Amino acid sequence: MDYRNNPHIKFMIVMNKMLDSINKKSKPQWKTLKINETEFFVLFALDANGPLTIQEIGSRINMTSGTMTYVIDKLEKKGYIKRVRCEEDRRRIYIEITQSGKVFWDEIIEQHMVYMSEVFSHVETSEVNQMIELMKKIGKG
């Protein structure tokens, strides 16, 4: 079989190029927001889900616990999150977004939504939604 005409191989290559393009376009935005991509996704997970353990955050954003600990430490130093020990099981530690973290998140998510709208301006919203559904379907396979 000729791999050059294989739609699955083409999909992988096109997907990789698309992600690379989005990442390159997003790089200046992270500097403007004064946050890196991983910190953004941690705050996103906490804002969307409420308090989570480091392992739960890691599984939601596909990061290892070693990376997560480093990022959590950085966000905690910035005052955006805090560690809270579980009352029922003192061994469990939840990560919560702080009030200043929520204020920061609300500011940057607005800016990021505007920026990402510009990045995707050449694509119809219905096409983006269609891509999301297709990628979910592929991810379950």
JSON list of C-alpha atoms in Angstrom, two decimals:
[
{"chain": "A", "resi": 1, "resn": "MET", "atom": "CA", "xyz": [0.00, 0.00, 0.00]},
{"chain": "A", "resi": 2, "resn": "ASP", "atom": "CA", "xyz": [1.26, 3.45, -0.89]},
{"chain": "A", "resi": 3, "resn": "TYR", "atom": "CA", "xyz": [1.45, 5.44, 2.35]},
{"chain": "A", "resi": 4, "resn": "ARG", "atom": "CA", "xyz": [1.47, 8.76, 0.43]},
{"chain": "A", "resi": 5, "resn": "ASN", "atom": "CA", "xyz": [-2.19, 8.30, -0.46]},
{"chain": "A", "resi": 6, "resn": "ASN", "atom": "CA", "xyz": [-3.27, 6.87, 2.88]},
{"chain": "A", "resi": 7, "resn": "PRO", "atom": "CA", "xyz": [-5.88, 9.23, 4.41]},
{"chain": "A", "resi": 8, "resn": "HIS", "atom": "CA", "xyz": [-4.91, 8.25, 7.97]},
{"chain": "A", "resi": 9, "resn": "ILE", "atom": "CA", "xyz": [-1.27, 9.14, 7.42]},
{"chain": "A", "resi": 10, "resn": "LYS", "atom": "CA", "xyz": [-2.32, 12.38, 5.69]},
{"chain": "A", "resi": 11, "resn": "PHE", "atom": "CA", "xyz": [-4.57, 13.19, 8.63]},
{"chain": "A", "resi": 12, "resn": "MET", "atom": "CA", "xyz": [-1.70, 12.74, 11.10]},
{"chain": "A", "resi": 13, "resn": "ILE", "atom": "CA", "xyz": [0.57, 15.00, 9.05]},
{"chain": "A", "resi": 14, "resn": "VAL", "atom": "CA", "xyz": [-2.08, 17.69, 8.53]},
{"chain": "A", "resi": 15, "resn": "MET", "atom": "CA", "xyz": [-3.07, 17.56, 12.23]},
{"chain": "A", "resi": 16, "resn": "ASN", "atom": "CA", "xyz": [0.55, 17.93, 13.27]},
{"chain": "A", "resi": 17, "resn": "LYS", "atom": "CA", "xyz": [1.03, 20.92, 10.93]},
{"chain": "A", "resi": 18, "resn": "MET", "atom": "CA", "xyz": [-2.20, 22.51, 12.19]},
{"chain": "A", "resi": 19, "resn": "LEU", "atom": "CA", "xyz": [-1.13, 22.18, 15.84]},
{"chain": "A", "resi": 20, "resn": "ASP", "atom": "CA", "xyz": [2.30, 23.56, 15.02]},
{"chain": "A", "resi": 21, "resn": "SER", "atom": "CA", "xyz": [0.70, 26.53, 13.25]},
{"chain": "A", "resi": 22, "resn": "ILE", "atom": "CA", "xyz": [-1.67, 27.26, 16.15]},
{"chain": "A", "resi": 23, "resn": "ASN", "atom": "CA", "xyz": [1.18, 26.94, 18.67]},
{"chain": "A", "resi": 24, "resn": "LYS", "atom": "CA", "xyz": [3.37, 29.36, 16.69]},
{"chain": "A", "resi": 25, "resn": "LYS", "atom": "CA", "xyz": [0.52, 31.86, 16.41]},
{"chain": "A", "resi": 26, "resn": "SER", "atom": "CA", "xyz": [-0.27, 31.49, 20.14]},
{"chain": "A", "resi": 27, "resn": "LYS", "atom": "CA", "xyz": [3.30, 31.93, 21.40]},
{"chain": "A", "resi": 28, "resn": "PRO", "atom": "CA", "xyz": [3.21, 35.76, 21.49]},
{"chain": "A", "resi": 29, "resn": "GLN", "atom": "CA", "xyz": [-0.18, 35.60, 23.20]},
{"chain": "A", "resi": 30, "resn": "TRP", "atom": "CA", "xyz": [1.21, 33.64, 26.16]},
{"chain": "A", "resi": 31, "resn": "LYS", "atom": "CA", "xyz": [3.81, 36.38, 26.73]},
{"chain": "A", "resi": 32, "resn": "THR", "atom": "CA", "xyz": [1.12, 39.07, 26.55]},
{"chain": "A", "resi": 33, "resn": "LEU", "atom": "CA", "xyz": [-1.00, 37.17, 29.08]},
{"chain": "A", "resi": 34, "resn": "LYS", "atom": "CA", "xyz": [2.05, 36.60, 31.35]},
{"chain": "A", "resi": 35, "resn": "ILE", "atom": "CA", "xyz": [1.28, 32.90, 31.59]},
{"chain": "A", "resi": 36, "resn": "ASN", "atom": "CA", "xyz": [2.48, 29.80, 29.79]},
{"chain": "A", "resi": 37, "resn": "GLU", "atom": "CA", "xyz": [0.30, 27.30, 27.97]},
{"chain": "A", "resi": 38, "resn": "THR", "atom": "CA", "xyz": [0.43, 24.64, 30.69]},
{"chain": "A", "resi": 39, "resn": "GLU", "atom": "CA", "xyz": [-0.48, 27.17, 33.42]},
{"chain": "A", "resi": 40, "resn": "PHE", "atom": "CA", "xyz": [-3.37, 28.30, 31.23]},
{"chain": "A", "resi": 41, "resn": "PHE", "atom": "CA", "xyz": [-4.71, 24.75, 30.91]},
{"chain": "A", "resi": 42, "resn": "VAL", "atom": "CA", "xyz": [-4.42, 24.14, 34.66]},
{"chain": "A", "resi": 43, "resn": "LEU", "atom": "CA", "xyz": [-6.45, 27.29, 35.39]},
{"chain": "A", "resi": 44, "resn": "PHE", "atom": "CA", "xyz": [-8.90, 26.26, 32.66]},
{"chain": "A", "resi": 45, "resn": "ALA", "atom": "CA", "xyz": [-9.40, 22.84, 34.27]},
{"chain": "A", "resi": 46, "resn": "LEU", "atom": "CA", "xyz": [-9.91, 24.36, 37.72]},
{"chain": "A", "resi": 47, "resn": "ASP", "atom": "CA", "xyz": [-12.31, 27.04, 36.50]},
{"chain": "A", "resi": 48, "resn": "ALA", "atom": "CA", "xyz": [-14.34, 24.50, 34.52]},
{"chain": "A", "resi": 49, "resn": "ASN", "atom": "CA", "xyz": [-14.41, 21.74, 37.16]},
{"chain": "A", "resi": 50, "resn": "GLY", "atom": "CA", "xyz": [-13.79, 23.27, 40.57]},
{"chain": "A", "resi": 51, "resn": "PRO", "atom": "CA", "xyz": [-11.21, 21.83, 42.99]},
{"chain": "A", "resi": 52, "resn": "LEU", "atom": "CA", "xyz": [-9.25, 18.87, 41.63]},
{"chain": "A", "resi": 53, "resn": "THR", "atom": "CA", "xyz": [-6.29, 16.79, 42.76]},
{"chain": "A", "resi": 54, "resn": "ILE", "atom": "CA", "xyz": [-3.01, 17.14, 40.87]},
{"chain": "A", "resi": 55, "resn": "GLN", "atom": "CA", "xyz": [-3.63, 13.73, 39.29]},
{"chain": "A", "resi": 56, "resn": "GLU", "atom": "CA", "xyz": [-7.14, 14.74, 38.17]},
{"chain": "A", "resi": 57, "resn": "ILE", "atom": "CA", "xyz": [-5.83, 17.95, 36.59]},
{"chain": "A", "resi": 58, "resn": "GLY", "atom": "CA", "xyz": [-3.03, 16.01, 34.89]},
{"chain": "A", "resi": 59, "resn": "SER", "atom": "CA", "xyz": [-5.42, 13.49, 33.38]},
{"chain": "A", "resi": 60, "resn": "ARG", "atom": "CA", "xyz": [-7.73, 16.26, 32.12]},
{"chain": "A", "resi": 61, "resn": "ILE", "atom": "CA", "xyz": [-4.95, 18.19, 30.40]},
{"chain": "A", "resi": 62, "resn": "ASN", "atom": "CA", "xyz": [-2.74, 15.19, 29.55]},
{"chain": "A", "resi": 63, "resn": "MET", "atom": "CA", "xyz": [0.28, 16.08, 31.72]},
{"chain": "A", "resi": 64, "resn": "THR", "atom": "CA", "xyz": [2.47, 13.92, 33.93]},
{"chain": "A", "resi": 65, "resn": "SER", "atom": "CA", "xyz": [2.35, 14.39, 37.71]},
{"chain": "A", "resi": 66, "resn": "GLY", "atom": "CA", "xyz": [5.99, 15.57, 37.71]},
{"chain": "A", "resi": 67, "resn": "THR", "atom": "CA", "xyz": [5.18, 18.37, 35.28]},
{"chain": "A", "resi": 68, "resn": "MET", "atom": "CA", "xyz": [1.97, 19.11, 37.15]},
{"chain": "A", "resi": 69, "resn": "THR", "atom": "CA", "xyz": [3.74, 19.57, 40.49]},
{"chain": "A", "resi": 70, "resn": "TYR", "atom": "CA", "xyz": [6.13, 22.10, 38.94]},
{"chain": "A", "resi": 71, "resn": "VAL", "atom": "CA", "xyz": [3.29, 24.06, 37.32]},
{"chain": "A", "resi": 72, "resn": "ILE", "atom": "CA", "xyz": [1.15, 23.95, 40.46]},
{"chain": "A", "resi": 73, "resn": "ASP", "atom": "CA", "xyz": [4.09, 25.31, 42.49]},
{"chain": "A", "resi": 74, "resn": "LYS", "atom": "CA", "xyz": [4.52, 28.19, 40.02]},
{"chain": "A", "resi": 75, "resn": "LEU", "atom": "CA", "xyz": [0.81, 29.07, 40.05]},
{"chain": "A", "resi": 76, "resn": "GLU", "atom": "CA", "xyz": [0.75, 28.86, 43.85]},
{"chain": "A", "resi": 77, "resn": "LYS", "atom": "CA", "xyz": [3.70, 31.28, 44.10]},
{"chain": "A", "resi": 78, "resn": "LYS", "atom": "CA", "xyz": [1.79, 33.69, 41.85]},
{"chain": "A", "resi": 79, "resn": "GLY", "atom": "CA", "xyz": [-1.17, 33.43, 44.24]},
{"chain": "A", "resi": 80, "resn": "TYR", "atom": "CA", "xyz": [-3.56, 32.03, 41.60]},
{"chain": "A", "resi": 81, "resn": "ILE", "atom": "CA", "xyz": [-4.18, 28.67, 43.26]},
{"chain": "A", "resi": 82, "resn": "LYS", "atom": "CA", "xyz": [-3.91, 27.06, 46.68]},
{"chain": "A", "resi": 83, "resn": "ARG", "atom": "CA", "xyz": [-3.61, 23.55, 48.06]},
{"chain": "A", "resi": 84, "resn": "VAL", "atom": "CA", "xyz": [-6.43, 22.44, 50.36]},
{"chain": "A", "resi": 85, "resn": "ARG", "atom": "CA", "xyz": [-6.31, 19.23, 52.37]},
{"chain": "A", "resi": 86, "resn": "CYS", "atom": "CA", "xyz": [-9.42, 17.05, 52.10]},
{"chain": "A", "resi": 87, "resn": "GLU", "atom": "CA", "xyz": [-11.39, 16.92, 55.37]},
{"chain": "A", "resi": 88, "resn": "GLU", "atom": "CA", "xyz": [-12.48, 13.27, 54.90]},
{"chain": "A", "resi": 89, "resn": "ASP", "atom": "CA", "xyz": [-9.09, 11.97, 53.78]},
{"chain": "A", "resi": 90, "resn": "ARG", "atom": "CA", "xyz": [-6.18, 14.09, 55.00]},
{"chain": "A", "resi": 91, "resn": "ARG", "atom": "CA", "xyz": [-3.88, 12.39, 52.47]},
{"chain": "A", "resi": 92, "resn": "ARG", "atom": "CA", "xyz": [-5.78, 13.94, 49.55]},
{"chain": "A", "resi": 93, "resn": "ILE", "atom": "CA", "xyz": [-4.87, 17.46, 48.54]},
{"chain": "A", "resi": 94, "resn": "TYR", "atom": "CA", "xyz": [-7.12, 19.48, 46.28]},
{"chain": "A", "resi": 95, "resn": "ILE", "atom": "CA", "xyz": [-6.00, 22.38, 44.14]},
{"chain": "A", "resi": 96, "resn": "GLU", "atom": "CA", "xyz": [-8.37, 25.34, 44.17]},
{"chain": "A", "resi": 97, "resn": "ILE", "atom": "CA", "xyz": [-8.34, 28.56, 42.23]},
{"chain": "A", "resi": 98, "resn": "THR", "atom": "CA", "xyz": [-7.99, 31.58, 44.56]},
{"chain": "A", "resi": 99, "resn": "GLN", "atom": "CA", "xyz": [-9.97, 34.81, 44.34]},
{"chain": "A", "resi": 100, "resn": "SER", "atom": "CA", "xyz": [-7.00, 36.59, 42.71]},
{"chain": "A", "resi": 101, "resn": "GLY", "atom": "CA", "xyz": [-6.61, 33.56, 40.41]},
{"chain": "A", "resi": 102, "resn": "LYS", "atom": "CA", "xyz": [-10.27, 33.86, 39.40]},
{"chain": "A", "resi": 103, "resn": "VAL", "atom": "CA", "xyz": [-9.87, 37.59, 38.69]},
{"chain": "A", "resi": 104, "resn": "PHE", "atom": "CA", "xyz": [-6.73, 36.85, 36.64]},
{"chain": "A", "resi": 105, "resn": "TRP", "atom": "CA", "xyz": [-8.47, 33.99, 34.80]},
{"chain": "A", "resi": 106, "resn": "ASP", "atom": "CA", "xyz": [-11.50, 36.12, 33.92]},
{"chain": "A", "resi": 107, "resn": "GLU", "atom": "CA", "xyz": [-9.17, 38.77, 32.44]},
{"chain": "A", "resi": 108, "resn": "ILE", "atom": "CA", "xyz": [-7.01, 36.43, 30.38]},
{"chain": "A", "resi": 109, "resn": "ILE", "atom": "CA", "xyz": [-9.76, 34.14, 29.10]},
{"chain": "A", "resi": 110, "resn": "GLU", "atom": "CA", "xyz": [-11.52, 37.14, 27.55]},
{"chain": "A", "resi": 111, "resn": "GLN", "atom": "CA", "xyz": [-8.29, 38.24, 25.85]},
{"chain": "A", "resi": 112, "resn": "HIS", "atom": "CA", "xyz": [-7.51, 34.71, 24.74]},
{"chain": "A", "resi": 113, "resn": "MET", "atom": "CA", "xyz": [-10.98, 34.16, 23.26]},
{"chain": "A", "resi": 114, "resn": "VAL", "atom": "CA", "xyz": [-10.60, 37.32, 21.18]},
{"chain": "A", "resi": 115, "resn": "TYR", "atom": "CA", "xyz": [-7.13, 36.25, 20.06]},
{"chain": "A", "resi": 116, "resn": "MET", "atom": "CA", "xyz": [-8.22, 32.72, 19.16]},
{"chain": "A", "resi": 117, "resn": "SER", "atom": "CA", "xyz": [-11.17, 34.13, 17.21]},
{"chain": "A", "resi": 118, "resn": "GLU", "atom": "CA", "xyz": [-8.60, 36.00, 15.11]},
{"chain": "A", "resi": 119, "resn": "VAL", "atom": "CA", "xyz": [-6.48, 32.86, 14.67]},
{"chain": "A", "resi": 120, "resn": "PHE", "atom": "CA", "xyz": [-9.55, 30.95, 13.43]},
{"chain": "A", "resi": 121, "resn": "SER", "atom": "CA", "xyz": [-11.12, 33.88, 11.55]},
{"chain": "A", "resi": 122, "resn": "HIS", "atom": "CA", "xyz": [-10.78, 32.11, 8.20]},
{"chain": "A", "resi": 123, "resn": "VAL", "atom": "CA", "xyz": [-12.77, 29.11, 9.44]},
{"chain": "A", "resi": 124, "resn": "GLU", "atom": "CA", "xyz": [-16.54, 29.06, 9.99]},
{"chain": "A", "resi": 125, "resn": "THR", "atom": "CA", "xyz": [-17.72, 28.33, 13.56]},
{"chain": "A", "resi": 126, "resn": "SER", "atom": "CA", "xyz": [-19.73, 25.38, 12.23]},
{"chain": "A", "resi": 127, "resn": "GLU", "atom": "CA", "xyz": [-16.54, 23.95, 10.70]},
{"chain": "A", "resi": 128, "resn": "VAL", "atom": "CA", "xyz": [-14.68, 24.31, 14.00]},
{"chain": "A", "resi": 129, "resn": "ASN", "atom": "CA", "xyz": [-17.55, 22.54, 15.81]},
{"chain": "A", "resi": 130, "resn": "GLN", "atom": "CA", "xyz": [-17.50, 19.80, 13.19]},
{"chain": "A", "resi": 131, "resn": "MET", "atom": "CA", "xyz": [-13.74, 19.36, 13.67]},
{"chain": "A", "resi": 132, "resn": "ILE", "atom": "CA", "xyz": [-14.19, 19.15, 17.44]},
{"chain": "A", "resi": 133, "resn": "GLU", "atom": "CA", "xyz": [-16.73, 16.34, 17.06]},
{"chain": "A", "resi": 134, "resn": "LEU", "atom": "CA", "xyz": [-14.55, 14.47, 14.58]},
{"chain": "A", "resi": 135, "resn": "MET", "atom": "CA", "xyz": [-11.47, 14.73, 16.81]},
{"chain": "A", "resi": 136, "resn": "LYS", "atom": "CA", "xyz": [-13.48, 13.48, 19.80]},
{"chain": "A", "resi": 137, "resn": "LYS", "atom": "CA", "xyz": [-14.60, 10.52, 17.72]},
{"chain": "A", "resi": 138, "resn": "ILE", "atom": "CA", "xyz": [-11.04, 9.78, 16.60]},
{"chain": "A", "resi": 139, "resn": "GLY", "atom": "CA", "xyz": [-9.78, 10.14, 20.19]},
{"chain": "A", "resi": 140, "resn": "LYS", "atom": "CA", "xyz": [-12.22, 7.49, 21.43]},
{"chain": "A", "resi": 141, "resn": "GLY", "atom": "CA", "xyz": [-11.09, 4.95, 18.82]}
]
